[in-house]
Short mmCIF file of C-alpha atoms and ligand atoms in Angstrom, two decimals:
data_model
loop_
_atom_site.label_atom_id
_atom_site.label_comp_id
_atom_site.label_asym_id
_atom_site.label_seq_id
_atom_site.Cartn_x
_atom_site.Cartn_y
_atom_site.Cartn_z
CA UNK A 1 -18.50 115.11 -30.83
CA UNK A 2 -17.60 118.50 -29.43
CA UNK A 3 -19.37 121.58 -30.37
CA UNK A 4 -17.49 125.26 -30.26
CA UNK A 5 -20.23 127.28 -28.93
CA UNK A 6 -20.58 124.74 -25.69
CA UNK A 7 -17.82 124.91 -24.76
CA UNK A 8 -17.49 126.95 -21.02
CA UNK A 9 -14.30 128.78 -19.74
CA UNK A 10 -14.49 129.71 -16.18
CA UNK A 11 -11.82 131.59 -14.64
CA UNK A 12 -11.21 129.75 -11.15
CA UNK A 13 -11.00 126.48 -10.00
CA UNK A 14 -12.68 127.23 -6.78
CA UNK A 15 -15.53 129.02 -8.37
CA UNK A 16 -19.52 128.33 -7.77
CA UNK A 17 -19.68 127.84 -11.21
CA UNK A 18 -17.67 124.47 -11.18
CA UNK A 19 -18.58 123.46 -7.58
CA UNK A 20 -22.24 123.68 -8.83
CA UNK A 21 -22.01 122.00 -11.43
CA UNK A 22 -20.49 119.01 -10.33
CA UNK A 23 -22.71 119.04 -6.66
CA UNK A 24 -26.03 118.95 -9.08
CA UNK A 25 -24.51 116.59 -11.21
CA UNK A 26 -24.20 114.79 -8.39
CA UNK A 27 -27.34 115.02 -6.97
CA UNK A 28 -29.58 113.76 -10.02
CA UNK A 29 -30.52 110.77 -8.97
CA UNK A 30 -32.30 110.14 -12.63
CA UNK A 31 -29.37 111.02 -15.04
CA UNK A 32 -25.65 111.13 -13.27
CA UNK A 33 -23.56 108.01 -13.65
CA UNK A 34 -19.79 108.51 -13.17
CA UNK A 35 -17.40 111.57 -12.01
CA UNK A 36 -14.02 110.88 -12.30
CA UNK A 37 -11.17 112.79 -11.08
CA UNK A 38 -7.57 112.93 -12.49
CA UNK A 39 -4.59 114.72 -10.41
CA UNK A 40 -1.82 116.81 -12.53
CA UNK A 41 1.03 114.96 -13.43
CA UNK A 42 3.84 115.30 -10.83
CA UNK A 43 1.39 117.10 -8.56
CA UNK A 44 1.98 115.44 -5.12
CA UNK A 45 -0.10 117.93 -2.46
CA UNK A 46 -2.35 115.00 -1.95
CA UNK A 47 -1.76 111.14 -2.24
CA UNK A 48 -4.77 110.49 -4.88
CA UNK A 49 -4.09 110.14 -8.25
CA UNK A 50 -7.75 110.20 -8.98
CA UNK A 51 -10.84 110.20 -7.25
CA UNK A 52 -14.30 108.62 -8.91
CA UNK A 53 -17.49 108.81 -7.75
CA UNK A 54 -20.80 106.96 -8.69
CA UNK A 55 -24.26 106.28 -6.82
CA UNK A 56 -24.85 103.15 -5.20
CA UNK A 57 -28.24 101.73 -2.96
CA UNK A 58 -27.35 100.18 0.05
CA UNK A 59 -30.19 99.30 2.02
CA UNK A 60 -32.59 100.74 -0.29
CA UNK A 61 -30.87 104.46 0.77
CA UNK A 62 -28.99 106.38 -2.22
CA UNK A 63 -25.41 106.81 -1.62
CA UNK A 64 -22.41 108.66 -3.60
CA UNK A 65 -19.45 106.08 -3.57
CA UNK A 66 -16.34 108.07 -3.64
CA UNK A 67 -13.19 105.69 -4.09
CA UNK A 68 -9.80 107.58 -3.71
CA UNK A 69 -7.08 106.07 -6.17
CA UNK A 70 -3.49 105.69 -4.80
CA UNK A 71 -0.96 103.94 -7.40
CA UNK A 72 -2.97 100.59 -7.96
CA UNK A 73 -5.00 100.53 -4.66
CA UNK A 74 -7.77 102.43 -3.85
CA UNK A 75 -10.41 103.24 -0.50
CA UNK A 76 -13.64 103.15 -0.91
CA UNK A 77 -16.21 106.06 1.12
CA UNK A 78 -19.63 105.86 0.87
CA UNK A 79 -21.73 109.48 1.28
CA UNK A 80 -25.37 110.50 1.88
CA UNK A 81 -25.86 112.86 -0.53
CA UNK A 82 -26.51 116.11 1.71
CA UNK A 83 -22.38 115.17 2.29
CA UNK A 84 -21.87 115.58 -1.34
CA UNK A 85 -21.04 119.29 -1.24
CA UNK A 86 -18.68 119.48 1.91
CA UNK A 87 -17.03 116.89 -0.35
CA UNK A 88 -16.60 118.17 -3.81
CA UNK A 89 -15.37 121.49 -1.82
CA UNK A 90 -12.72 119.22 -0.36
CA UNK A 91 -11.41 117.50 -3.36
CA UNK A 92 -11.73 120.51 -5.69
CA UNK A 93 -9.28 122.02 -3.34
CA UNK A 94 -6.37 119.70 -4.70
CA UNK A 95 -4.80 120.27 -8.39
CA UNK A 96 -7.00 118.04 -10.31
CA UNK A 97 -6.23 118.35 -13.65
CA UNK A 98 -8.96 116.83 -15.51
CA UNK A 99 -13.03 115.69 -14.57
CA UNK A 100 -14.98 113.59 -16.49
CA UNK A 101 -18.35 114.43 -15.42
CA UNK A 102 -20.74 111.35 -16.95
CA UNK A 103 -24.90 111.43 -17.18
CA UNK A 104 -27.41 109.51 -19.37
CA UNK A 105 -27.74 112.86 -20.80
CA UNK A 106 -24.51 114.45 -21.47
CA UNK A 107 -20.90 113.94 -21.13
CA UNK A 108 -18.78 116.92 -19.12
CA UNK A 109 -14.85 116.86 -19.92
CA UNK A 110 -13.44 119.84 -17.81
CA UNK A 111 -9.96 120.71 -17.79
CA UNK A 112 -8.14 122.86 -15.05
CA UNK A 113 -5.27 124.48 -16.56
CA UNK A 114 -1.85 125.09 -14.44
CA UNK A 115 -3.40 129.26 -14.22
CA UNK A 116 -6.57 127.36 -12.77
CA UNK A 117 -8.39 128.34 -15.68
CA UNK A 118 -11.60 125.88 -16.79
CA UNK A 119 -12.52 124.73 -19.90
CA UNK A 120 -15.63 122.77 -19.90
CA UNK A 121 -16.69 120.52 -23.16
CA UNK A 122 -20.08 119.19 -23.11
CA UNK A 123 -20.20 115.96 -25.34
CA UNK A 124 -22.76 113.10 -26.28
CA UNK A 125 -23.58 110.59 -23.35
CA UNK A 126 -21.35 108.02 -23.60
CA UNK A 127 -22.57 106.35 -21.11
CA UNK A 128 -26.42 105.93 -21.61
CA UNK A 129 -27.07 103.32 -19.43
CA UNK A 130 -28.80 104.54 -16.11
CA UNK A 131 -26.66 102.29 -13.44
CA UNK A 132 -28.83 99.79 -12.10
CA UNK A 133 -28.20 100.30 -8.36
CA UNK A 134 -29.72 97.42 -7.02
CA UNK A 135 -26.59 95.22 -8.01
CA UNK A 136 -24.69 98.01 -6.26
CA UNK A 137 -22.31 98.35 -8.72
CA UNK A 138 -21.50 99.84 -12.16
CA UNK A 139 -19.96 97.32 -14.02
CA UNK A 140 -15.74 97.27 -13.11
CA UNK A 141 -14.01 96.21 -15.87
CA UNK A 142 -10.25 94.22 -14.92
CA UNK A 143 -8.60 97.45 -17.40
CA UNK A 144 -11.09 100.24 -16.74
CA UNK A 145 -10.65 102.48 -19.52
CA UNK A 146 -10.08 105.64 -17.49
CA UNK A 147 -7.34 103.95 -14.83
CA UNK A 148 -5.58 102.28 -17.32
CA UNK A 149 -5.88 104.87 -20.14
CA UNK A 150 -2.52 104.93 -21.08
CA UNK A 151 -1.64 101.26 -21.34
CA UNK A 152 -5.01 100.96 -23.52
CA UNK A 153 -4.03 103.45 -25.78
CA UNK A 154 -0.68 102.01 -26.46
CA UNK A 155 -2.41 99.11 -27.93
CA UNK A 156 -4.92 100.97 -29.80
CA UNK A 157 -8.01 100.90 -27.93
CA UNK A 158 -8.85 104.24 -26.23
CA UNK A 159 -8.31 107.73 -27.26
CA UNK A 160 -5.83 109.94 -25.47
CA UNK A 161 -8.15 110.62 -22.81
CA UNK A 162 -9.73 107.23 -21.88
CA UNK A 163 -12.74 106.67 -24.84
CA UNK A 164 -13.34 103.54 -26.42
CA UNK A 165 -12.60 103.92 -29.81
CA UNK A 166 -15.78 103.54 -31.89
CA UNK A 167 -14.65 100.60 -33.40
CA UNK A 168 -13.09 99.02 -30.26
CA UNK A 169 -16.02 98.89 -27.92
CA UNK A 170 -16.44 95.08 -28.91
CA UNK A 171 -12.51 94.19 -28.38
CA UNK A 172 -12.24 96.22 -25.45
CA UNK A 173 -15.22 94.29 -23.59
CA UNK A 174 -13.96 90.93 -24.67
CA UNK A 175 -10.71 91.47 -23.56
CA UNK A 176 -11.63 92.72 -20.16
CA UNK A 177 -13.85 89.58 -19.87
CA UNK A 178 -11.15 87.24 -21.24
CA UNK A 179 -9.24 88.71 -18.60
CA UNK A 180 -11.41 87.64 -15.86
CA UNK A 181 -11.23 84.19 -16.81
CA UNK A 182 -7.69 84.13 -16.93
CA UNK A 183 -7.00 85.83 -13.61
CA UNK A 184 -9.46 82.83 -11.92
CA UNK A 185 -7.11 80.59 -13.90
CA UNK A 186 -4.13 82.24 -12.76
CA UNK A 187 -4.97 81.95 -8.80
CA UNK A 188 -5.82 77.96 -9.28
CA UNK A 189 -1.71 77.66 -11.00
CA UNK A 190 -0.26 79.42 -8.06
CA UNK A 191 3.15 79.21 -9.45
CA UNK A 192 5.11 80.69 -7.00
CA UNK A 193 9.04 79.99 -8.32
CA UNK A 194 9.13 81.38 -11.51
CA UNK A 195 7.11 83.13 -13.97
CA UNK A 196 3.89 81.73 -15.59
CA UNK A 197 4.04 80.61 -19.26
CA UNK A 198 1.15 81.79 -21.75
CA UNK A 199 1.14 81.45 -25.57
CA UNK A 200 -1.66 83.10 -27.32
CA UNK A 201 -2.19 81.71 -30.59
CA UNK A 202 -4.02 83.31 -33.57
CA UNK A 203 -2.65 86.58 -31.50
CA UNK A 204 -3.78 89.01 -34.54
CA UNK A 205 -3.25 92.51 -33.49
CA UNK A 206 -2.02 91.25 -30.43
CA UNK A 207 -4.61 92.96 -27.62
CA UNK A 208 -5.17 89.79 -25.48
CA UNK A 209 -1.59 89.05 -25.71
CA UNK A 210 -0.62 92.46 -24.65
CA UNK A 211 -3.41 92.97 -21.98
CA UNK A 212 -2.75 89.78 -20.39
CA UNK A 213 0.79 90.09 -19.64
CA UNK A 214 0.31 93.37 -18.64
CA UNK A 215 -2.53 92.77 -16.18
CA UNK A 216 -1.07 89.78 -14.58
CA UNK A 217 2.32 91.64 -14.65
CA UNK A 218 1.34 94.83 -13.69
CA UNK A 219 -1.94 94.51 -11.55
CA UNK A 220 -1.49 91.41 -10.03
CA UNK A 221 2.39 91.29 -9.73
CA UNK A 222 3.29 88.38 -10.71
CA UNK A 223 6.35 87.14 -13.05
CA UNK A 224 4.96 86.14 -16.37
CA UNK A 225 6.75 85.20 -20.16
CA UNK A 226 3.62 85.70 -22.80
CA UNK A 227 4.51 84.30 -26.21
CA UNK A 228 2.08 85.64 -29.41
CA UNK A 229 1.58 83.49 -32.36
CA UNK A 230 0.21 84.12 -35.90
CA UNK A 231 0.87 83.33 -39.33
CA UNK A 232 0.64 87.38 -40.29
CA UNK A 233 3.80 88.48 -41.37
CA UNK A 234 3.05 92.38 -41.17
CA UNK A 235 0.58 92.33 -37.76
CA UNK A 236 3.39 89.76 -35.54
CA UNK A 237 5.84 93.25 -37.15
CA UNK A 238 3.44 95.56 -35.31
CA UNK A 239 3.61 93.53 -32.46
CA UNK A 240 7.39 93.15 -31.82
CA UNK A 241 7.41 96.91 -32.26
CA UNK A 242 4.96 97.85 -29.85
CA UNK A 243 6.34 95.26 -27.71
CA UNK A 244 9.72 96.93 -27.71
CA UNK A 245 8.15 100.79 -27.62
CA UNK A 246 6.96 99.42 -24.05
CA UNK A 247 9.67 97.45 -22.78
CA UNK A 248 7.50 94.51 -22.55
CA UNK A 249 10.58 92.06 -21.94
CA UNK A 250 8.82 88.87 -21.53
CA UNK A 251 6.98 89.11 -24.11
CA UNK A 252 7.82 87.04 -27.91
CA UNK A 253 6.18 87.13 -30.91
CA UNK A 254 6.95 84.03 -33.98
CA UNK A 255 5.08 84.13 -37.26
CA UNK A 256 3.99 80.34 -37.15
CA UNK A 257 1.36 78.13 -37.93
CA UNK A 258 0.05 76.93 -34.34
CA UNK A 259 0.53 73.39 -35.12
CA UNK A 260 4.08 74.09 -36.15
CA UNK A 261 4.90 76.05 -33.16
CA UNK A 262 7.06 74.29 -30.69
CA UNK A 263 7.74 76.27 -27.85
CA UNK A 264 11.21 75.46 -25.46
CA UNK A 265 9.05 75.32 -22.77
CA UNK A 266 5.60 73.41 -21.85
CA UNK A 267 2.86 76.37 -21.65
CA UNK A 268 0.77 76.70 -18.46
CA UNK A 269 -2.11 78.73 -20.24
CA UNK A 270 -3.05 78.37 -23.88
CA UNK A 271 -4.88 80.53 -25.16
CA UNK A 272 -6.64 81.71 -28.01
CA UNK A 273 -9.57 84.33 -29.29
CA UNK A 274 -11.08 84.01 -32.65
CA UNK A 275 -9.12 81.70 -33.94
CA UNK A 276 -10.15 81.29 -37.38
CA UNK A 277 -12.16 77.79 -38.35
CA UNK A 278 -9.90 75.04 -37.72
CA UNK A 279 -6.95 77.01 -36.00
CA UNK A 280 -8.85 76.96 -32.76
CA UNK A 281 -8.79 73.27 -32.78
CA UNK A 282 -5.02 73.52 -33.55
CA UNK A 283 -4.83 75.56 -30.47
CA UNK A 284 -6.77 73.28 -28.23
CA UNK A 285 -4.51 70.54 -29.27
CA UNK A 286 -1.11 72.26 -29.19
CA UNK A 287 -2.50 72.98 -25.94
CA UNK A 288 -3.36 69.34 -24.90
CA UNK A 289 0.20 67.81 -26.64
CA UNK A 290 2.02 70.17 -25.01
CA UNK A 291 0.23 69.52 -21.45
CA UNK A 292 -0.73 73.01 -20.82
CA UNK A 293 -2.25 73.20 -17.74
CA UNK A 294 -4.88 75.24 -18.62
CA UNK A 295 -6.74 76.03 -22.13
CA UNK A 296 -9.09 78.75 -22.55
CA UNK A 297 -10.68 79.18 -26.25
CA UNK A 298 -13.14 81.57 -27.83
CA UNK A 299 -14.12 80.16 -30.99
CA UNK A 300 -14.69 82.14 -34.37
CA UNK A 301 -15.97 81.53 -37.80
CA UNK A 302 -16.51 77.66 -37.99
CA UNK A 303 -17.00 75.84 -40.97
CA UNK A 304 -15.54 72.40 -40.91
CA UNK A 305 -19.03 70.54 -40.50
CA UNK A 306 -21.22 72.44 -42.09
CA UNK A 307 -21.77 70.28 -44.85
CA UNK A 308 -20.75 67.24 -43.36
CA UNK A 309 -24.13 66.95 -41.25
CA UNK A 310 -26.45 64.90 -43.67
CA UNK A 311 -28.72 62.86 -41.12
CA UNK A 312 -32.10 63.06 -42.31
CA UNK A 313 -33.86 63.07 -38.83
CA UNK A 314 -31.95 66.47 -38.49
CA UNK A 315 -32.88 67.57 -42.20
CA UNK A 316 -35.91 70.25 -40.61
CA UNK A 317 -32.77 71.91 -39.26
CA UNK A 318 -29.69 71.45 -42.00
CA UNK A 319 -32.14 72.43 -44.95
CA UNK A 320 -31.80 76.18 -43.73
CA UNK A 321 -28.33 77.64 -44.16
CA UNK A 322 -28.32 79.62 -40.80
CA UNK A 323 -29.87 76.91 -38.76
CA UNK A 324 -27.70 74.22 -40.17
CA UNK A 325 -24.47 76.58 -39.50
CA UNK A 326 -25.73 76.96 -35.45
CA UNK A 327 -26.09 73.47 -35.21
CA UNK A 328 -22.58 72.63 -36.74
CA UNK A 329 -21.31 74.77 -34.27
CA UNK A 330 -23.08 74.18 -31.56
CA UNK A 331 -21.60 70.21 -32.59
CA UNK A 332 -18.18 71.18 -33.37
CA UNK A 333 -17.78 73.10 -29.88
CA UNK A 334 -19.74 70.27 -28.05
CA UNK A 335 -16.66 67.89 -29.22
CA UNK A 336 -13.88 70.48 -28.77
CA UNK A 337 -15.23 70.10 -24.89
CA UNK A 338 -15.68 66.66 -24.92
CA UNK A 339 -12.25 65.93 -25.85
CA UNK A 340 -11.03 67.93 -23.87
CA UNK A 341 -12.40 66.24 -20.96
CA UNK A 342 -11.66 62.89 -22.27
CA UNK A 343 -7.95 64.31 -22.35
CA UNK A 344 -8.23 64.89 -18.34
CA UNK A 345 -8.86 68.35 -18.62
CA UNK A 346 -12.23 70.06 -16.35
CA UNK A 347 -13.77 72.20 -18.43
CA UNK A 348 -17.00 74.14 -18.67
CA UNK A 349 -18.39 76.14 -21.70
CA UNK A 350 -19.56 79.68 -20.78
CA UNK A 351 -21.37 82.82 -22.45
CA UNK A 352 -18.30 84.92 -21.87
CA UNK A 353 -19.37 87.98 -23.35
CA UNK A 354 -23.15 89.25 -24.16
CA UNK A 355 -24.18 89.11 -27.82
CA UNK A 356 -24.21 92.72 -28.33
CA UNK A 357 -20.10 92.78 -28.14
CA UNK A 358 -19.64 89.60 -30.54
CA UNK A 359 -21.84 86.97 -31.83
CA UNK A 360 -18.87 84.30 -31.44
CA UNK A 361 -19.28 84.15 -28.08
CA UNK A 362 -18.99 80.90 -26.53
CA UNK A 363 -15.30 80.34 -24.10
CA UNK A 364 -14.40 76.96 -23.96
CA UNK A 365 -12.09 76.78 -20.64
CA UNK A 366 -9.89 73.77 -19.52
CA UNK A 367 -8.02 72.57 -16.46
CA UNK A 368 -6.23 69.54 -16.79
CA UNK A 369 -6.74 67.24 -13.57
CA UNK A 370 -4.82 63.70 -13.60
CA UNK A 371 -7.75 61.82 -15.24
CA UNK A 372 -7.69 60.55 -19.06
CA UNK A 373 -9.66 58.56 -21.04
CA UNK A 374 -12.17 58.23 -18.84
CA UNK A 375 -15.06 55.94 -20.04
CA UNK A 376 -18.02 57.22 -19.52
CA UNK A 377 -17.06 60.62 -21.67
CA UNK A 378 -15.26 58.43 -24.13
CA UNK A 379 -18.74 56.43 -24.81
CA UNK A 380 -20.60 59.65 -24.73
CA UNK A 381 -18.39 60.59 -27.45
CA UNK A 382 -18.04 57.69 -29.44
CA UNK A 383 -21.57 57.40 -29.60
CA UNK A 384 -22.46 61.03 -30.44
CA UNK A 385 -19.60 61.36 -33.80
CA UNK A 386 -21.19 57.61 -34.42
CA UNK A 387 -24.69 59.23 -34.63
CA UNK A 388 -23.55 62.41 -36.93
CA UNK A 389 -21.06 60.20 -38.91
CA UNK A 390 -18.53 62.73 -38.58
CA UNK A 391 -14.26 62.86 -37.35
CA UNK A 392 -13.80 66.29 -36.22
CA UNK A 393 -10.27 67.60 -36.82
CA UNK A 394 -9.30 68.22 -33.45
CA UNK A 395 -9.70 64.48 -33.31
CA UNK A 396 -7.16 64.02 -36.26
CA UNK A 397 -5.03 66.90 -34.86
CA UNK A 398 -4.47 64.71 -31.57
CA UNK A 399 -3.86 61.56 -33.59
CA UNK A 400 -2.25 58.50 -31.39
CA UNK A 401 -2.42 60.20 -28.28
CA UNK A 402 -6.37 60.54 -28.64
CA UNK A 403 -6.47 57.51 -30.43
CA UNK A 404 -5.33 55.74 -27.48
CA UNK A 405 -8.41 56.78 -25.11
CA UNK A 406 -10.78 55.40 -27.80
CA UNK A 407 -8.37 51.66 -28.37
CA UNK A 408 -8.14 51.67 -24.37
CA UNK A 409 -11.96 52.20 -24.41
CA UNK A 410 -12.36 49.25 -27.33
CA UNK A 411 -10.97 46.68 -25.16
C1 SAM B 1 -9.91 86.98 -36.14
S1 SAM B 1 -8.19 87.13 -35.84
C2 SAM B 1 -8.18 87.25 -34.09
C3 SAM B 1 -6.97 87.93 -33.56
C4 SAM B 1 -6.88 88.11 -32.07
N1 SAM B 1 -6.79 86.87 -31.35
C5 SAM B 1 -8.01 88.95 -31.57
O1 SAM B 1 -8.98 88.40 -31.04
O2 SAM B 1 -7.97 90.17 -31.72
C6 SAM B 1 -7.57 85.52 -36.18
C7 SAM B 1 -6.08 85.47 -36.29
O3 SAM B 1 -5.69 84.10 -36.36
C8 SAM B 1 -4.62 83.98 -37.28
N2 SAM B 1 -4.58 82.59 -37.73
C9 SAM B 1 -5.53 81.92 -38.42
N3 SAM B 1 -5.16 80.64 -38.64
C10 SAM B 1 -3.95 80.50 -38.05
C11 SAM B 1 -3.04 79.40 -37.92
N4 SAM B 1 -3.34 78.20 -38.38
N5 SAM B 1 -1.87 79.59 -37.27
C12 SAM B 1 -1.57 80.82 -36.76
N6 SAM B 1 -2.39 81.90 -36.85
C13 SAM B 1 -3.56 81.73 -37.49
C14 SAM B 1 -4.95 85.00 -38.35
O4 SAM B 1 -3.79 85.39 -39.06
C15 SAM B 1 -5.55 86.14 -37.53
O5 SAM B 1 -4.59 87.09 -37.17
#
């Protein structure tokens, strides 16, 4: 990414050189994105422990947002830009230790050594994307990868100084939006007297697990026990490690089939991403048996009905491979919902993440509310698996306790 020859050493801090730079950088109003800000470790001249900046439209007018970082909160400044200067000549006057200067052009990564030398290293844009002021915002991830650098790298998914990893850009969106849901989720429990139970099952290398007890630990304060499950010997080994490297207390890890998983206490969030095939309908149900109160799936590879759809009126679609694989899906996630809300849960079946990031892409989410079995879904249901002549194996997973909605339904 780097390249010797561009690299820049300046000799002061509180040169033109670096002032410039950063007020132009500024001040393009068709390339510059992001400037962020890091204060030296154990530096504590000024409250901020970083400072970003990024252009905003409010009221049609071009603005420089400058938010000042203090521990987890932060206050938000908007400038006109002939302010931007007075600015940067304010804030360069503290010991930051790092900038990351961003445009659609180029990336800037200075460092200010403790002599108040500067090294500049120009990089490739990673940030491409001219921000689309209008929604007058830049989109804020839950874990930024720049404010929470350090917890993200723990668990693998940004370098040591806040990058995506090339081959994490995918996870790291999809946990961040995972995230979102389960923060809603987490404001509708409002446990208050102890701490809220989650198992994540199918946890694989363990990044949901680990960013949701950290972010609803960490960020939002409040007590939480997160449990991890998979049937991988060596990556649940990984985990336990990494949970102990970071003191994660509440946090447990079992190498366990879901279905065989009993947990000594009754969940409050289930949850599960990329589940393989059937294990996300083991999840669902572990989730309904157990009478979590929430559920909140992302589907993977599915491939229980994909040969089990023979009716001819549908035979324009299952005589191609691809098509007939969408529609299976489509129909196996359709009944995953259905029962859920024929279980007495609310749910709703989102696009949680855009195509680009994953194609499996689909978040089932649940909220149980006192109402089973009721009639009108149960008919819907019984009708539709009538129609495709099919039992899906959440169905069979739930056994009696399902089959009770339908015999209740019967009579
Ligand atoms: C595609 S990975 C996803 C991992 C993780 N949730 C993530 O999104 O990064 C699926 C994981 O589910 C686990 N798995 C599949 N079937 C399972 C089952 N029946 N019980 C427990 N774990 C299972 C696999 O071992 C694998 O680690």
């Amino acid at each position: 990414m780097w390249t010797e020859e561009e690299n820049i050493k300046i000799k002061n801090r509180n040169t033109r050189n670096l002032r410039d730079l950063l007020i132009d950088g500024l001040k393009d109003s068709e390339t510059f994105v992001l400037l962020i800000m890091s204060r030296k470790k154990g530096d504590y001249d000024f409250p901020w422990t970083k400072i970003t900046v990024r252009p905003v439209e409010i009221k049609g007018k071009r603005f420089l947002q400058f938010k000042y970082f203090e521990s987890l909160k932060h206050i938000t400044k908007n400038y006109e830009p002939n302010q931007v200067g007075e600015k940067i000549i304010e804030t360069l006057s503290h010991n930051f230790s790092e900038i990351h200067l961003h445009s659609t052009e180029k990336d800037l990564h200075i460092k200010i050594t403790r002599k108040g030398n500067v090294l500049i290293n120009k990089g490739k844009p990673t940030r491409r994307m001219k921000p689309d002021l209008s929604h007058d915002r830049i989109k804020e991830y839950p874990l930024d990868s720049k404010i929470h650098i350090k917890f993200l790298q723990a668990i693998g998914i940004v370098n040591n100084i806040g990058e995506i990893k090339p081959n994490m850009h995918g996870k790291f969106v999809q946990v961040n939006e995972f995230i979102r849901s389960i923060e809603i989720m987490v404001k509708k429990l409002n446990i208050k007297n102890r701490p809220i139970r989650i198992i994540d099952y199918g946890c694989g290398k363990a990044y949901l697990t680990f960013a949701a007890y950290y972010y609803i630990k960490e960020i939002l304060k409040i007590p939480v026990n997160v449990t991890g499950i998979d049937t991988n010997e060596d990556i649940i080994a990984k985990a336990i490690d990494l949970r102990d490297s970071l003191n994660c207390e509440e946090m447990a890890f079992f190498i366990s089939r879901i279905e065989e998983f009993e947990p000594e206490e009754t969940p409050d969030m289930t949850l599960s991403l990329h589940a393989c095939d059937t294990a996300t309908d083991e999840a669902i149900s572990r989730g309904i048996m157990l009478n979590s109160k929430i559920i909140i799936a992302v589907p993977c590879c599915q491939h229980e009905l994909h040969h089990k759809l023979s009716e001819p009126l549908f035979k324009p679609i299952t005589q191609h491979g691809i098509l007939r694989e969408r529609l299976a899906d489509i129909i196996t996630d359709s009944l995953r919902a259905s029962i859920l809300r024929i279980m007495g849960y609310r749910t709703d079946v989102i696009e949680f993440v855009s195509v680009e990031h994953t194609t499996k892409n689909v978040m089932i989410r649940a909220f149980k509310t006192t109402k089973t079995c009721n009639d009108i879904v149960v008919a819907e249901y019984r009708r539709f698996v009538d129609f495709w002549g099919i039992t899906p194996a959440i169905q069979i997973m739930l056994g009696e306790r399902f089959e009770k909605c339908l015999k209740n339904y019967s009579e």
